[in-house]
PDB file of C-alpha atoms in Angstrom:
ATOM      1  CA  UNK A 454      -4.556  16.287  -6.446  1.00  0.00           C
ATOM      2  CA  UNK A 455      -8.310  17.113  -7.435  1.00  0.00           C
ATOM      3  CA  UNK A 456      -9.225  14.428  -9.377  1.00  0.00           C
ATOM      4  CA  UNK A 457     -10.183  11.580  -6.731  1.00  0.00           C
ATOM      5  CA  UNK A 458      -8.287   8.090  -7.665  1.00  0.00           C
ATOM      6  CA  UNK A 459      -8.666   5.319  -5.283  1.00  0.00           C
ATOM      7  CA  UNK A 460      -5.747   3.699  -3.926  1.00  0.00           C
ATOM      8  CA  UNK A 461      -6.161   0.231  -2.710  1.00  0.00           C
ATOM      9  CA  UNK A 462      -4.212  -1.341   0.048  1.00  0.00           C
ATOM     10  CA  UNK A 463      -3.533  -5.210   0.078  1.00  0.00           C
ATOM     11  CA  UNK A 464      -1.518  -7.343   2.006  1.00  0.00           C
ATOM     12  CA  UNK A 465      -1.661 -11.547   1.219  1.00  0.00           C
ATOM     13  CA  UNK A 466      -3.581 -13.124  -1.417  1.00  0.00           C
ATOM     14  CA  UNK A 467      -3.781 -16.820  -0.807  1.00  0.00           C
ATOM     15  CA  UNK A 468      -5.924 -19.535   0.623  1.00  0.00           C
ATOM     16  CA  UNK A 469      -5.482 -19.637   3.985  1.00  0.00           C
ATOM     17  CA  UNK A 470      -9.047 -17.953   5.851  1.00  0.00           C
ATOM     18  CA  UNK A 471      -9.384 -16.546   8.836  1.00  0.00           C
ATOM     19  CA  UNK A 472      -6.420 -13.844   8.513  1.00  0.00           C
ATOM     20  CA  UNK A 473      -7.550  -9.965   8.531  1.00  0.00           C
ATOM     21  CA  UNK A 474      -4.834  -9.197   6.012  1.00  0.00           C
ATOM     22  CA  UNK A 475      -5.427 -11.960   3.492  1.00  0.00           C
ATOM     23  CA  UNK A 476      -7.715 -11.808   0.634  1.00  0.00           C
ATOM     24  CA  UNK A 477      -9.007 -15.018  -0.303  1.00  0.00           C
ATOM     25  CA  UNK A 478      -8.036 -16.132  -4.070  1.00  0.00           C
ATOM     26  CA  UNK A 479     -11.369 -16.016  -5.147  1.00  0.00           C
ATOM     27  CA  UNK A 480     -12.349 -12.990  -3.429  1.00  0.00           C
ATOM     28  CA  UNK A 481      -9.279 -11.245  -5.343  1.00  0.00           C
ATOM     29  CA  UNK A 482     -10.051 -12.609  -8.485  1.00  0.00           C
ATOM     30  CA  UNK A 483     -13.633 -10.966  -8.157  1.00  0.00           C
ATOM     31  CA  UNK A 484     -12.512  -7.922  -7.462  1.00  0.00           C
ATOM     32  CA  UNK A 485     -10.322  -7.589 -10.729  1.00  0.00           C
ATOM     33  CA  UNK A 486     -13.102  -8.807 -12.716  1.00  0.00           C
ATOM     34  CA  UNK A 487     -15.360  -6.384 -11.064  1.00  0.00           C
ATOM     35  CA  UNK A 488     -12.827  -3.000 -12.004  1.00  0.00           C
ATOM     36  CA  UNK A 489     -12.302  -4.743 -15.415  1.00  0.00           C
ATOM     37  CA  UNK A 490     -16.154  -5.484 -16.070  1.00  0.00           C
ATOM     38  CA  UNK A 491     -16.790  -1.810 -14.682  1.00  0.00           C
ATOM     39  CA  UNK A 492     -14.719  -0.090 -16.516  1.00  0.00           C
ATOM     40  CA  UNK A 493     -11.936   0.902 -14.439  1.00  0.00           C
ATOM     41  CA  UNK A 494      -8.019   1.225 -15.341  1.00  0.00           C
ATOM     42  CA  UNK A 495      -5.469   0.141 -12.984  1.00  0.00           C
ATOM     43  CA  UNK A 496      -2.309   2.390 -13.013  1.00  0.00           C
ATOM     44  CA  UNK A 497       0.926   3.154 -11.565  1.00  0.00           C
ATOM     45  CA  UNK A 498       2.143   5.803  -9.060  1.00  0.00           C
ATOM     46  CA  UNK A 499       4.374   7.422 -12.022  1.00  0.00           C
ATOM     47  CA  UNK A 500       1.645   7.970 -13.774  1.00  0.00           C
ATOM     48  CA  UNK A 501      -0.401   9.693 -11.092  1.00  0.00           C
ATOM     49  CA  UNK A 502       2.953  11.337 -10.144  1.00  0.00           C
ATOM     50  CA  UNK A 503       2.742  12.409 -14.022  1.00  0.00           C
ATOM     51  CA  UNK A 504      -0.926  13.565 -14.128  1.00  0.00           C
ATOM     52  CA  UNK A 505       0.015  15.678 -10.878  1.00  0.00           C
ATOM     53  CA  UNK A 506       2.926  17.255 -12.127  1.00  0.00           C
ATOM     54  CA  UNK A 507       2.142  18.046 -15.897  1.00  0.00           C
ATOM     55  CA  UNK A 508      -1.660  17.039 -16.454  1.00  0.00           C
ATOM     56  CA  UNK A 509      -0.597  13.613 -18.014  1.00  0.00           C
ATOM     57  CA  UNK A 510      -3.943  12.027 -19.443  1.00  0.00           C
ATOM     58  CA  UNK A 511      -5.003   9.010 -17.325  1.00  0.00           C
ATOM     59  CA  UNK A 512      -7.311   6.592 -18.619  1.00  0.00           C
ATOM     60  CA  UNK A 513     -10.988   6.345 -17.595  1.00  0.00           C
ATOM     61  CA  UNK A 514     -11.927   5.594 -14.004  1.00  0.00           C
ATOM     62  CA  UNK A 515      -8.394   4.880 -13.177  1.00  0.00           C
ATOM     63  CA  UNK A 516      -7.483   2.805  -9.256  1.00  0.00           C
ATOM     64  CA  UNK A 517      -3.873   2.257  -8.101  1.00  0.00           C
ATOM     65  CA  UNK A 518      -3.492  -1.728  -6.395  1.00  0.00           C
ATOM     66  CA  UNK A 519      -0.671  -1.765  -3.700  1.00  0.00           C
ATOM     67  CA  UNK A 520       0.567  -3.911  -2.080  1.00  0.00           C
ATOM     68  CA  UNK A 521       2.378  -3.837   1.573  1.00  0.00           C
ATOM     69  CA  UNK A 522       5.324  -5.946   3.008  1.00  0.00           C
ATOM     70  CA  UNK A 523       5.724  -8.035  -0.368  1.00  0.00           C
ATOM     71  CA  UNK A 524       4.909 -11.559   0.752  1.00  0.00           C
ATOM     72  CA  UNK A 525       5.147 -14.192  -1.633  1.00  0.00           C
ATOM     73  CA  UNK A 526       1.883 -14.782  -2.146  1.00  0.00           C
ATOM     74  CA  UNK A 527       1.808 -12.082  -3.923  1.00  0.00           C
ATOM     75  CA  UNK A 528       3.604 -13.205  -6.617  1.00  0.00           C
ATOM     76  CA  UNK A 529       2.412 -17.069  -6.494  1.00  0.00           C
ATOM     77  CA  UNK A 530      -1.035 -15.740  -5.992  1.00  0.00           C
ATOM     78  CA  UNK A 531      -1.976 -12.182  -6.742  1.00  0.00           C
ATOM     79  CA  UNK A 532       0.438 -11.855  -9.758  1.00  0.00           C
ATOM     80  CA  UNK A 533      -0.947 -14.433 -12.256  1.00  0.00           C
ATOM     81  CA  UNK A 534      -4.956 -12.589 -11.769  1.00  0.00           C
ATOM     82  CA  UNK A 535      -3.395  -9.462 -12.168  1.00  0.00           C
ATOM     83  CA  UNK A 536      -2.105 -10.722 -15.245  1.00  0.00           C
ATOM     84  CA  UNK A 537      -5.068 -12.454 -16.409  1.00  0.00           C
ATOM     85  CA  UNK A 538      -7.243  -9.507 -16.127  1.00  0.00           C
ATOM     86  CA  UNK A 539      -4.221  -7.044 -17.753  1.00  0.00           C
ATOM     87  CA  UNK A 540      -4.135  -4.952 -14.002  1.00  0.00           C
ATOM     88  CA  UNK A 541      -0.900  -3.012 -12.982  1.00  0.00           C
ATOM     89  CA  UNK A 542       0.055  -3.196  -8.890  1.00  0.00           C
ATOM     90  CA  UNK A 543       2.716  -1.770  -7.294  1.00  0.00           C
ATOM     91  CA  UNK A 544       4.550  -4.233  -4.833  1.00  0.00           C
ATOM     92  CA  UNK A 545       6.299  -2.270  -0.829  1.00  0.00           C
ATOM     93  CA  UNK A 546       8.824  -5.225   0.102  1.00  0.00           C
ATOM     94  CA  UNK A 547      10.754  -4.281   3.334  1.00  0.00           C
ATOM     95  CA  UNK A 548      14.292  -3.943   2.251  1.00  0.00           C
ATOM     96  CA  UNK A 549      15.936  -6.571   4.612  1.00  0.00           C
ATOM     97  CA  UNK A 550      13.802  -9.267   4.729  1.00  0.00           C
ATOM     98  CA  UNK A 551      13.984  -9.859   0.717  1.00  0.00           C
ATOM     99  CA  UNK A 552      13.454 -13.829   0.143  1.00  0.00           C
ATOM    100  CA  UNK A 553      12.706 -14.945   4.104  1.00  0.00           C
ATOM    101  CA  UNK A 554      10.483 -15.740   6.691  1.00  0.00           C
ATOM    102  CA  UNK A 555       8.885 -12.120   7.699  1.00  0.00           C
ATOM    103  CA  UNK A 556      10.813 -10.838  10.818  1.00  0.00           C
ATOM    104  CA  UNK A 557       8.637  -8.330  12.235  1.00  0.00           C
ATOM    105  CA  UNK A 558       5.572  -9.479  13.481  1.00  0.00           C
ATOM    106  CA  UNK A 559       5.336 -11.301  17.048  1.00  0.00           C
ATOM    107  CA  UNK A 560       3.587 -14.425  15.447  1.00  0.00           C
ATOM    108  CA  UNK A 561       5.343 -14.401  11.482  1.00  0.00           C
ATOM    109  CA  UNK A 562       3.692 -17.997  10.870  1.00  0.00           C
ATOM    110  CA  UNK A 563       4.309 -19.107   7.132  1.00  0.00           C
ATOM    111  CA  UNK A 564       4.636 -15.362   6.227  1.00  0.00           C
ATOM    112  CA  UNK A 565       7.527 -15.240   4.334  1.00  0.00           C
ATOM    113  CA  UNK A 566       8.324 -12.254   1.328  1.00  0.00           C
ATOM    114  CA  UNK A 567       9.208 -12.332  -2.121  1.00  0.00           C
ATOM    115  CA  UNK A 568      12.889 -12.927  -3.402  1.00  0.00           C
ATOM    116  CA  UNK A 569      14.737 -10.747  -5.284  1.00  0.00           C
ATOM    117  CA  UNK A 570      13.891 -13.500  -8.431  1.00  0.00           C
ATOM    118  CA  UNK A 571      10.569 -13.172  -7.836  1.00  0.00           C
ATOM    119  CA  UNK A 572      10.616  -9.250  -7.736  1.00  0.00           C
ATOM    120  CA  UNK A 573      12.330  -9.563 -10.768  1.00  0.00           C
ATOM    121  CA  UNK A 574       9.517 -11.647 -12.520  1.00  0.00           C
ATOM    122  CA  UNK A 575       7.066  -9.429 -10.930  1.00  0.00           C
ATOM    123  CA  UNK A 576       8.614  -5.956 -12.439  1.00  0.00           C
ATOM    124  CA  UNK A 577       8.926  -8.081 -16.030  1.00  0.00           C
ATOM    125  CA  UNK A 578       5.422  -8.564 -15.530  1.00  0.00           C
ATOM    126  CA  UNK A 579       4.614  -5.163 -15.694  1.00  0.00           C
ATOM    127  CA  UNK A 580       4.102  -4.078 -11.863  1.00  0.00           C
ATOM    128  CA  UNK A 581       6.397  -1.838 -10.104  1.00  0.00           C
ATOM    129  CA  UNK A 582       8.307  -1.679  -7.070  1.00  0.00           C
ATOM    130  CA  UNK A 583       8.498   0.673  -4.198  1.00  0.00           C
ATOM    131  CA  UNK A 584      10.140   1.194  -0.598  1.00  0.00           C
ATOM    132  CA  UNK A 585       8.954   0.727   2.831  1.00  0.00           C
ATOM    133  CA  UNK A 586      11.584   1.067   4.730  1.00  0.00           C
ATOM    134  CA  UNK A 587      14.698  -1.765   6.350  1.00  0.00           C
ATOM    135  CA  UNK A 588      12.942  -3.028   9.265  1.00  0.00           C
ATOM    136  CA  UNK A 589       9.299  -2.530   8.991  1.00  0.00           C
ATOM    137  CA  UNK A 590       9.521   0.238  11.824  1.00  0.00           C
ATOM    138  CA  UNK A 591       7.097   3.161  12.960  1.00  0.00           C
ATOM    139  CA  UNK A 592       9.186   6.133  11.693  1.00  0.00           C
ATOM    140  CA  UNK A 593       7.880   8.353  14.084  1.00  0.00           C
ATOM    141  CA  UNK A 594       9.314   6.506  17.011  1.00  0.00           C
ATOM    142  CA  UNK A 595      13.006   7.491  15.515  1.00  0.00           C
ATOM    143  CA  UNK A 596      15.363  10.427  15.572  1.00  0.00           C
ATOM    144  CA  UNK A 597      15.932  12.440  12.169  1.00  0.00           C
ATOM    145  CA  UNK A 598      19.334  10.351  11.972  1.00  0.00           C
ATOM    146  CA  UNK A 599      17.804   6.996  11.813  1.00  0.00           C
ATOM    147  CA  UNK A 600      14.401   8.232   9.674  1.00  0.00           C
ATOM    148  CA  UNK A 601      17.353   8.980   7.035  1.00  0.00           C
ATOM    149  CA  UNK A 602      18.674   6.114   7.124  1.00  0.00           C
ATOM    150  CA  UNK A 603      15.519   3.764   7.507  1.00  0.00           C
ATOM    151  CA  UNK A 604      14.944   5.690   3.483  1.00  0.00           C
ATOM    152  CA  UNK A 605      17.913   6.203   2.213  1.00  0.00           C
ATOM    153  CA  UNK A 606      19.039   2.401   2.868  1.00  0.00           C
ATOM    154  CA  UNK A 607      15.362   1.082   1.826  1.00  0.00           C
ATOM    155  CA  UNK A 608      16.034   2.846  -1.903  1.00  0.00           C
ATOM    156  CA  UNK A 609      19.647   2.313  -2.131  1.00  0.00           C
ATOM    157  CA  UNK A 610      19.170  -1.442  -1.432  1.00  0.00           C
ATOM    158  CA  UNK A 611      16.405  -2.171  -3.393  1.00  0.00           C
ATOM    159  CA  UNK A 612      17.424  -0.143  -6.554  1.00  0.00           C
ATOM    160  CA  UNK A 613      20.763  -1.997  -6.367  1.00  0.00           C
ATOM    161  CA  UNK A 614      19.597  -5.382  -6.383  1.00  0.00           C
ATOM    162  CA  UNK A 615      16.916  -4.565  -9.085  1.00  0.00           C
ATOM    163  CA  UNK A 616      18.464  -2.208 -11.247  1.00  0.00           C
ATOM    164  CA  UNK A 617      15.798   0.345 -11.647  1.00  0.00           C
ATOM    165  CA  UNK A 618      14.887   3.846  -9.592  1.00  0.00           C
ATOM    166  CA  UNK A 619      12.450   2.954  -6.310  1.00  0.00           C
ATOM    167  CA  UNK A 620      10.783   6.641  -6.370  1.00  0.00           C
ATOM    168  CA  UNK A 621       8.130   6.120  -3.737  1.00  0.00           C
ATOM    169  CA  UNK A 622       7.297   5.284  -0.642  1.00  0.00           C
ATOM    170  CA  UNK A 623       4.945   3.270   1.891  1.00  0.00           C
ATOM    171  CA  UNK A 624       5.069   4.273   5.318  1.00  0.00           C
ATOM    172  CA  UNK A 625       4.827   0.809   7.544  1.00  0.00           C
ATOM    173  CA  UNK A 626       1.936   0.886   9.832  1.00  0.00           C
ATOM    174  CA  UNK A 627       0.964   3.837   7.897  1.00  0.00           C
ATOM    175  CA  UNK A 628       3.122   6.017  10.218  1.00  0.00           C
ATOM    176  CA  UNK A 629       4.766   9.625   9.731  1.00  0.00           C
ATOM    177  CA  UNK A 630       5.085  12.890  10.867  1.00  0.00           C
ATOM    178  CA  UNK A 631       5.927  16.132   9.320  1.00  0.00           C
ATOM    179  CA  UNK A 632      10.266  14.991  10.016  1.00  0.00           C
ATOM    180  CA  UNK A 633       9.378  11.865   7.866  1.00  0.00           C
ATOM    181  CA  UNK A 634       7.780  13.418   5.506  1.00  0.00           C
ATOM    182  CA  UNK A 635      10.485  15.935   5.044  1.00  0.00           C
ATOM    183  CA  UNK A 636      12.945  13.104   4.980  1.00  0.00           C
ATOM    184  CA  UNK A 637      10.992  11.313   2.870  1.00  0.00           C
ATOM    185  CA  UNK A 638      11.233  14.459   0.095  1.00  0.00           C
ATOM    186  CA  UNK A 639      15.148  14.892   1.143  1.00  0.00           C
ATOM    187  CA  UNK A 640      16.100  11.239   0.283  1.00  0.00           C
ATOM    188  CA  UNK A 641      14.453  11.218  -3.332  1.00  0.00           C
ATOM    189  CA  UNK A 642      11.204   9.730  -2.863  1.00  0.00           C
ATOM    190  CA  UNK A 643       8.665  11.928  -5.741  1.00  0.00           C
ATOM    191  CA  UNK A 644       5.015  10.338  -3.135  1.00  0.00           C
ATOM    192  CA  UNK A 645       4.463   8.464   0.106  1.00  0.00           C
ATOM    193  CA  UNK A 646       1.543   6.139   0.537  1.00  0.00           C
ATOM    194  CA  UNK A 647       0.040   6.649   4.082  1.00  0.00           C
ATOM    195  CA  UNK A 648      -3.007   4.692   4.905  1.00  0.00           C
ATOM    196  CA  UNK A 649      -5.823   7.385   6.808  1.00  0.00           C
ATOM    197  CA  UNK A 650      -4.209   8.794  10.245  1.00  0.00           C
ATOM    198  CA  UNK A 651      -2.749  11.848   9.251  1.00  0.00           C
ATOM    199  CA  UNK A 652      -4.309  12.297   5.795  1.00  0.00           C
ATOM    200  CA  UNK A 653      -6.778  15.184   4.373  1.00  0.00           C
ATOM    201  CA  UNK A 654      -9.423  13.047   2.014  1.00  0.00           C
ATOM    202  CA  UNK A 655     -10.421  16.576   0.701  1.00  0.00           C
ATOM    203  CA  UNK A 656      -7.345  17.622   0.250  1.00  0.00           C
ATOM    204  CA  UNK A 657      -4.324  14.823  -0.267  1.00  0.00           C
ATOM    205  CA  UNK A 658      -0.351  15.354  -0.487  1.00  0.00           C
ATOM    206  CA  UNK A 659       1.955  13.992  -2.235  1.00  0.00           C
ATOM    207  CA  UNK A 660       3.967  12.559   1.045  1.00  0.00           C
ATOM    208  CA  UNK A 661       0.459  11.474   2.640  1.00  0.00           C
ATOM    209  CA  UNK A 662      -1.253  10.153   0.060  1.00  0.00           C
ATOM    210  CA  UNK A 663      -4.161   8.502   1.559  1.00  0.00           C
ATOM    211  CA  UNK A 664      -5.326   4.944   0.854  1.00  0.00           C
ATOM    212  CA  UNK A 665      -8.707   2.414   1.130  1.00  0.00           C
ATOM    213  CA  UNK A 666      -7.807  -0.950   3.261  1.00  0.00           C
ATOM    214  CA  UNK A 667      -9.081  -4.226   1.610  1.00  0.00           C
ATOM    215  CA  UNK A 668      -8.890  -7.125   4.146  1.00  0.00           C
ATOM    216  CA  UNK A 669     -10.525 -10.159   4.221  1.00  0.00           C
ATOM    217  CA  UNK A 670     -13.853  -9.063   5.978  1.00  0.00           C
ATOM    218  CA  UNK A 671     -14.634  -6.358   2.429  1.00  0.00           C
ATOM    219  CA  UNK A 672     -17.553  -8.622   0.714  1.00  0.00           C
ATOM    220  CA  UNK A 673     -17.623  -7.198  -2.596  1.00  0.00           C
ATOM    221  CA  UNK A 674     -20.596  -5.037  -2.181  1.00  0.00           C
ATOM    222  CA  UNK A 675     -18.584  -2.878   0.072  1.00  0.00           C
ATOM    223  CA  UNK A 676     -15.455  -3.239  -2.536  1.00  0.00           C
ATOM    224  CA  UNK A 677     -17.482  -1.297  -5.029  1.00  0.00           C
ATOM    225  CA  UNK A 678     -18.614   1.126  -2.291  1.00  0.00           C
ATOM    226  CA  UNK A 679     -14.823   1.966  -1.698  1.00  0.00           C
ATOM    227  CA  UNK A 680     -13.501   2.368  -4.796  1.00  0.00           C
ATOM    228  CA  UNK A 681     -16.491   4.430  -6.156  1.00  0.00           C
ATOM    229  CA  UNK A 682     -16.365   6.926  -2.652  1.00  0.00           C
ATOM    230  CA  UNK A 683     -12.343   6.508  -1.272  1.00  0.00           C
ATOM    231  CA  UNK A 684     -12.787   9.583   0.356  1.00  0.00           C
ATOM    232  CA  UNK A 685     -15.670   8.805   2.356  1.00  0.00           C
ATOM    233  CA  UNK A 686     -14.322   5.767   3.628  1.00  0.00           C
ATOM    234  CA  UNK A 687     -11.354   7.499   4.825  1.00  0.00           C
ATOM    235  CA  UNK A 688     -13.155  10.032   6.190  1.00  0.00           C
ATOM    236  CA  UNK A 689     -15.035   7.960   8.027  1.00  0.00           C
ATOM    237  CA  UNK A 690     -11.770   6.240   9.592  1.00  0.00           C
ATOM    238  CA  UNK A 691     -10.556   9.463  10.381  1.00  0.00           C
ATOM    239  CA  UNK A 692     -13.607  10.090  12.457  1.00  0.00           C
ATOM    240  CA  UNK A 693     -13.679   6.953  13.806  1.00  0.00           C
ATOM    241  CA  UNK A 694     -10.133   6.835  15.618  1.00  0.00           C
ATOM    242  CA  UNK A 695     -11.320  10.676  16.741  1.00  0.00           C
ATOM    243  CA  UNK A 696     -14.254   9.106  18.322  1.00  0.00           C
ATOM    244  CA  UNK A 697     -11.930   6.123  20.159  1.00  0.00           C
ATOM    245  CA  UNK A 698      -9.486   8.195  21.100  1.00  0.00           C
ATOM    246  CA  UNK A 699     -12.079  10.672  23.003  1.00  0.00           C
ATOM    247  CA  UNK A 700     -13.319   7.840  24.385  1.00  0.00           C
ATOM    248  CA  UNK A 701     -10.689   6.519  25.605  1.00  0.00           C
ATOM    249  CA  UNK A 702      -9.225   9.845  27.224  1.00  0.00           C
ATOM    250  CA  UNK A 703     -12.980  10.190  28.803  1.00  0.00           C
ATOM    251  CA  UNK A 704     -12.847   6.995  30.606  1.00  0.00           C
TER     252      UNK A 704
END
């Protein structure tokens, strides 16, 4: 885990402002022309998972794209730049809202996730497919039994309705502890995407693997700064919540 590869967290891509999580079209599509006119390499977790376990080449300046929740913007909007600028993403849908309205937030709106067609098209594309969990739930909160089950079910559903091995893993809310990452290893996941609580930037695991947020307020200036420097931007997260949560306590 010494060479430092950016890994990119998205959530919507679509036309509709004012929403943290959604990138704006446009905004995407400069970003991808940005990593392809700079000379970086999108690729997928196997092949990090490769690099790490063997010394698999990678490609120059290579970034991983993710993508939480798997709305369907993401393949109506996100997929057909990816493909125009020949980048690889890897798409988290939450196992048992496949194809509807998203079930987990207190105000969904027009939120709804990918069908298992669409995943389809999206893996034919080229991208791959990973878990994050049944319900969208902060594993932490559960017992061992039902962290075992949130994972287990996640993989055995979606590799059953796509046909192919789902060999890692994004925590929801970016939320784990050392029982869920143990779990995590137990149940056949090979790498867990966290997001910073709970990561080492200097030094990353496989079943924390941090990642860089992109939401809609990341002008592209500041893109560039967090792909070039992940590590300092999740460093500075790190020490941000440290700071709030002192603050907090001192009140």
């Amino acid at each position: 885990m010494g060479k430092e590869i950016p890994i990119l967290m998205y959530h919507s891509v679509n036309d509709v402002p004012h929403d943290r999580n959604t990138v704006l079209t446009k905004n995407f599509s400069r970003q991808l022309h940005y990593l392809r006119t700079a000379g970086y390499h999108t690729i997928h977790l196997s092949e990090l998972q490769a690099y790490n376990e063997s010394g698999a080449p990678l490609p120059p300046k290579p970034v991983i794209l993710t993508f939480d929740d798997g709305y369907e913007d993401n393949y109506t909007y996100a997929l057909p730049l990816l493909i125009k600028y020949g980048m690889k993403a890897t798409v988290f849908p939450v196992a048992c809202w496949v194809g509807q309205p998203c079930g987990w937030k207190r105000k969904p709106g027009n939120d709804r996730l990918m069908s298992w067609e669409q995943i389809k098209a999206w893996q034919a594309a080229g991208m791959a497919v990973g878990a994050h969990t049944v319900h969208h739930v902060r594993l932490s909160s559960l017992s061992d039994k039902e962290i075992e089950s949130e994972l287990t079910e996640a993989k055995s559903i979606l590799e059953g309705n796509l046909g192919t091995a789902i060999e890692f893993l994004c925590y929801p809310y970016g939320d784990f502890d050392d029982r869920v990452k143990f779990y995590a290893r137990q149940t056949g996941y090979k790498a867990a995407l966290a997001i910073f609580a709970g990561t080492s930037p200097r030094h990353p695991e496989l079943f924390a693997l941090p990642r860089v947020g992109i939401s809609s307020r990341v002008p592209l200036w500041e893109f560039t700064c967090k792909i070039a420097y992940p590590r300092l931007f999740v460093g500075a997260r790190l020490l941000e919540t440290k700071f709030k949560n002192l603050w907090r306590h001192s009140k």
